[in-house]
Amino acid sequence: MLATAERTRPDGALGPVKTIWHVPVDPQSCDGDCDAHRILCDDGPGIGIPGGIRDVPRDLTGRSDERWCPPCLAVIENGASRHLPLRRKGLTR
Ligand SMILES: [Zn+2]
Ligand SMILES: [Zn+2]
């Protein structure tokens, strides 16, 4: 599955980097040097400095530092609207 990476440090600034894979809204628009990618789980500007789009296996067994974004997967697997603002629920913009 095509994915774009969000780097996080769940254990704080000095902790290990973990990768969360999000599903890009428009992978064809990636030129490999984008400033941001829009992703299915967020109706905002998306991920900054996304590092391109990769083909990532759905099953990440054995890749403990990586995981799929659950809201992105829900959109793919349930066919939900890609504009569901899951992350922004309760926020006004
Ligand atoms: Zn996501
Ligand atoms: Zn790109």
mmCIF file of C-alpha atoms and ligand atoms in Angstrom:
data_model
loop_
_atom_site.group_PDB
_atom_site.id
_atom_site.type_symbol
_atom_site.label_atom_id
_atom_site.label_comp_id
_atom_site.label_asym_id
_atom_site.label_seq_id
_atom_site.Cartn_x
_atom_site.Cartn_y
_atom_site.Cartn_z
ATOM 1 C CA MET A 1 0.000 0.000 0.000
ATOM 2 C CA LEU A 2 1.206 3.473 -0.770
ATOM 3 C CA ALA A 3 2.067 5.434 2.330
ATOM 4 C CA THR A 4 3.769 8.552 3.526
ATOM 5 C CA ALA A 5 5.665 8.701 6.797
ATOM 6 C CA GLU A 6 5.049 10.732 9.903
ATOM 7 C CA ARG A 7 8.001 10.623 12.292
ATOM 8 C CA THR A 8 7.114 10.674 15.962
ATOM 9 C CA ARG A 9 8.955 10.368 19.239
ATOM 10 C CA PRO A 10 6.366 8.859 21.579
ATOM 11 C CA ASP A 11 8.828 8.677 24.475
ATOM 12 C CA GLY A 12 9.846 12.314 24.253
ATOM 13 C CA ALA A 13 12.394 14.377 22.403
ATOM 14 C CA LEU A 14 15.284 12.038 23.175
ATOM 15 C CA GLY A 15 13.377 8.822 22.576
ATOM 16 C CA PRO A 16 13.562 6.620 19.510
ATOM 17 C CA VAL A 17 11.905 7.747 16.315
ATOM 18 C CA LYS A 18 8.827 5.774 15.346
ATOM 19 C CA THR A 19 7.179 5.928 11.985
ATOM 20 C CA ILE A 20 3.451 6.212 11.483
ATOM 21 C CA TRP A 21 2.396 5.425 7.936
ATOM 22 C CA HIS A 22 -0.473 7.486 6.588
ATOM 23 C CA VAL A 23 -2.279 6.966 3.311
ATOM 24 C CA PRO A 24 -1.762 9.867 0.915
ATOM 25 C CA VAL A 25 -4.849 11.457 -0.627
ATOM 26 C CA ASP A 26 -3.262 11.966 -4.018
ATOM 27 C CA PRO A 27 -0.113 9.867 -4.454
ATOM 28 C CA GLN A 28 0.158 10.754 -8.149
ATOM 29 C CA SER A 29 0.871 14.336 -7.188
ATOM 30 C CA CYS A 30 4.071 13.344 -5.368
ATOM 31 C CA ASP A 31 7.186 14.470 -7.186
ATOM 32 C CA GLY A 32 9.522 13.106 -4.501
ATOM 33 C CA ASP A 33 10.400 16.548 -3.254
ATOM 34 C CA CYS A 34 7.134 17.869 -1.858
ATOM 35 C CA ASP A 35 6.776 20.211 1.087
ATOM 36 C CA ALA A 36 3.707 18.391 2.331
ATOM 37 C CA HIS A 37 1.393 15.488 1.590
ATOM 38 C CA ARG A 38 -2.305 15.497 2.242
ATOM 39 C CA ILE A 39 -3.413 12.365 4.062
ATOM 40 C CA LEU A 40 -6.727 10.574 4.406
ATOM 41 C CA CYS A 41 -7.142 11.083 8.149
ATOM 42 C CA ASP A 42 -6.612 14.823 8.151
ATOM 43 C CA ASP A 43 -8.420 17.461 6.161
ATOM 44 C CA GLY A 44 -5.710 20.016 6.812
ATOM 45 C CA PRO A 45 -2.501 20.633 4.913
ATOM 46 C CA GLY A 46 -1.171 17.180 5.761
ATOM 47 C CA ILE A 47 2.287 16.076 6.727
ATOM 48 C CA GLY A 48 5.168 18.482 6.281
ATOM 49 C CA ILE A 49 8.482 17.237 4.849
ATOM 50 C CA PRO A 50 6.976 13.822 4.193
ATOM 51 C CA GLY A 51 9.967 12.187 2.527
ATOM 52 C CA GLY A 52 8.153 10.883 -0.508
ATOM 53 C CA ILE A 53 5.705 8.047 -0.940
ATOM 54 C CA ARG A 54 6.634 4.433 -0.317
ATOM 55 C CA ASP A 55 5.027 1.118 -0.952
ATOM 56 C CA VAL A 56 4.606 -0.289 2.549
ATOM 57 C CA PRO A 57 3.239 -3.750 3.394
ATOM 58 C CA ARG A 58 -0.099 -3.832 5.180
ATOM 59 C CA ASP A 59 1.362 -6.326 7.632
ATOM 60 C CA LEU A 60 4.110 -4.673 9.660
ATOM 61 C CA THR A 61 4.916 -7.737 11.751
ATOM 62 C CA GLY A 62 8.538 -7.542 12.822
ATOM 63 C CA ARG A 63 8.764 -3.809 12.165
ATOM 64 C CA SER A 64 8.171 -2.647 15.712
ATOM 65 C CA ASP A 65 9.139 0.944 15.035
ATOM 66 C CA GLU A 66 6.487 1.326 12.379
ATOM 67 C CA ARG A 67 2.733 1.245 12.412
ATOM 68 C CA TRP A 68 -0.169 2.217 10.235
ATOM 69 C CA CYS A 69 -2.335 5.177 11.138
ATOM 70 C CA PRO A 70 -5.632 3.611 12.302
ATOM 71 C CA PRO A 71 -7.910 6.347 10.883
ATOM 72 C CA CYS A 72 -6.208 6.067 7.486
ATOM 73 C CA LEU A 73 -6.668 2.300 7.510
ATOM 74 C CA ALA A 74 -10.307 2.704 8.475
ATOM 75 C CA VAL A 75 -10.870 4.896 5.450
ATOM 76 C CA ILE A 76 -9.235 2.352 3.150
ATOM 77 C CA GLU A 77 -10.920 -0.692 4.631
ATOM 78 C CA ASN A 78 -14.377 0.738 5.222
ATOM 79 C CA GLY A 79 -14.588 2.962 2.204
ATOM 80 C CA ALA A 80 -15.397 5.892 4.457
ATOM 81 C CA SER A 81 -15.343 9.431 3.228
ATOM 82 C CA ARG A 82 -11.789 10.592 2.857
ATOM 83 C CA HIS A 83 -12.742 13.941 4.255
ATOM 84 C CA LEU A 84 -13.686 12.694 7.682
ATOM 85 C CA PRO A 85 -11.842 15.124 9.921
ATOM 86 C CA LEU A 86 -11.018 12.505 12.499
ATOM 87 C CA ARG A 87 -8.113 14.273 14.057
ATOM 88 C CA ARG A 88 -9.880 17.565 14.296
ATOM 89 C CA LYS A 89 -13.026 16.411 15.978
ATOM 90 C CA GLY A 90 -14.070 19.062 18.431
ATOM 91 C CA LEU A 91 -11.717 21.638 17.044
ATOM 92 C CA THR A 92 -12.882 24.772 15.325
ATOM 93 C CA ARG A 93 -10.957 26.120 12.430
HETATM 94 ZN ZN ZN B 1 -3.428 8.905 8.916
HETATM 95 ZN ZN ZN B 2 5.735 13.886 -2.242
#
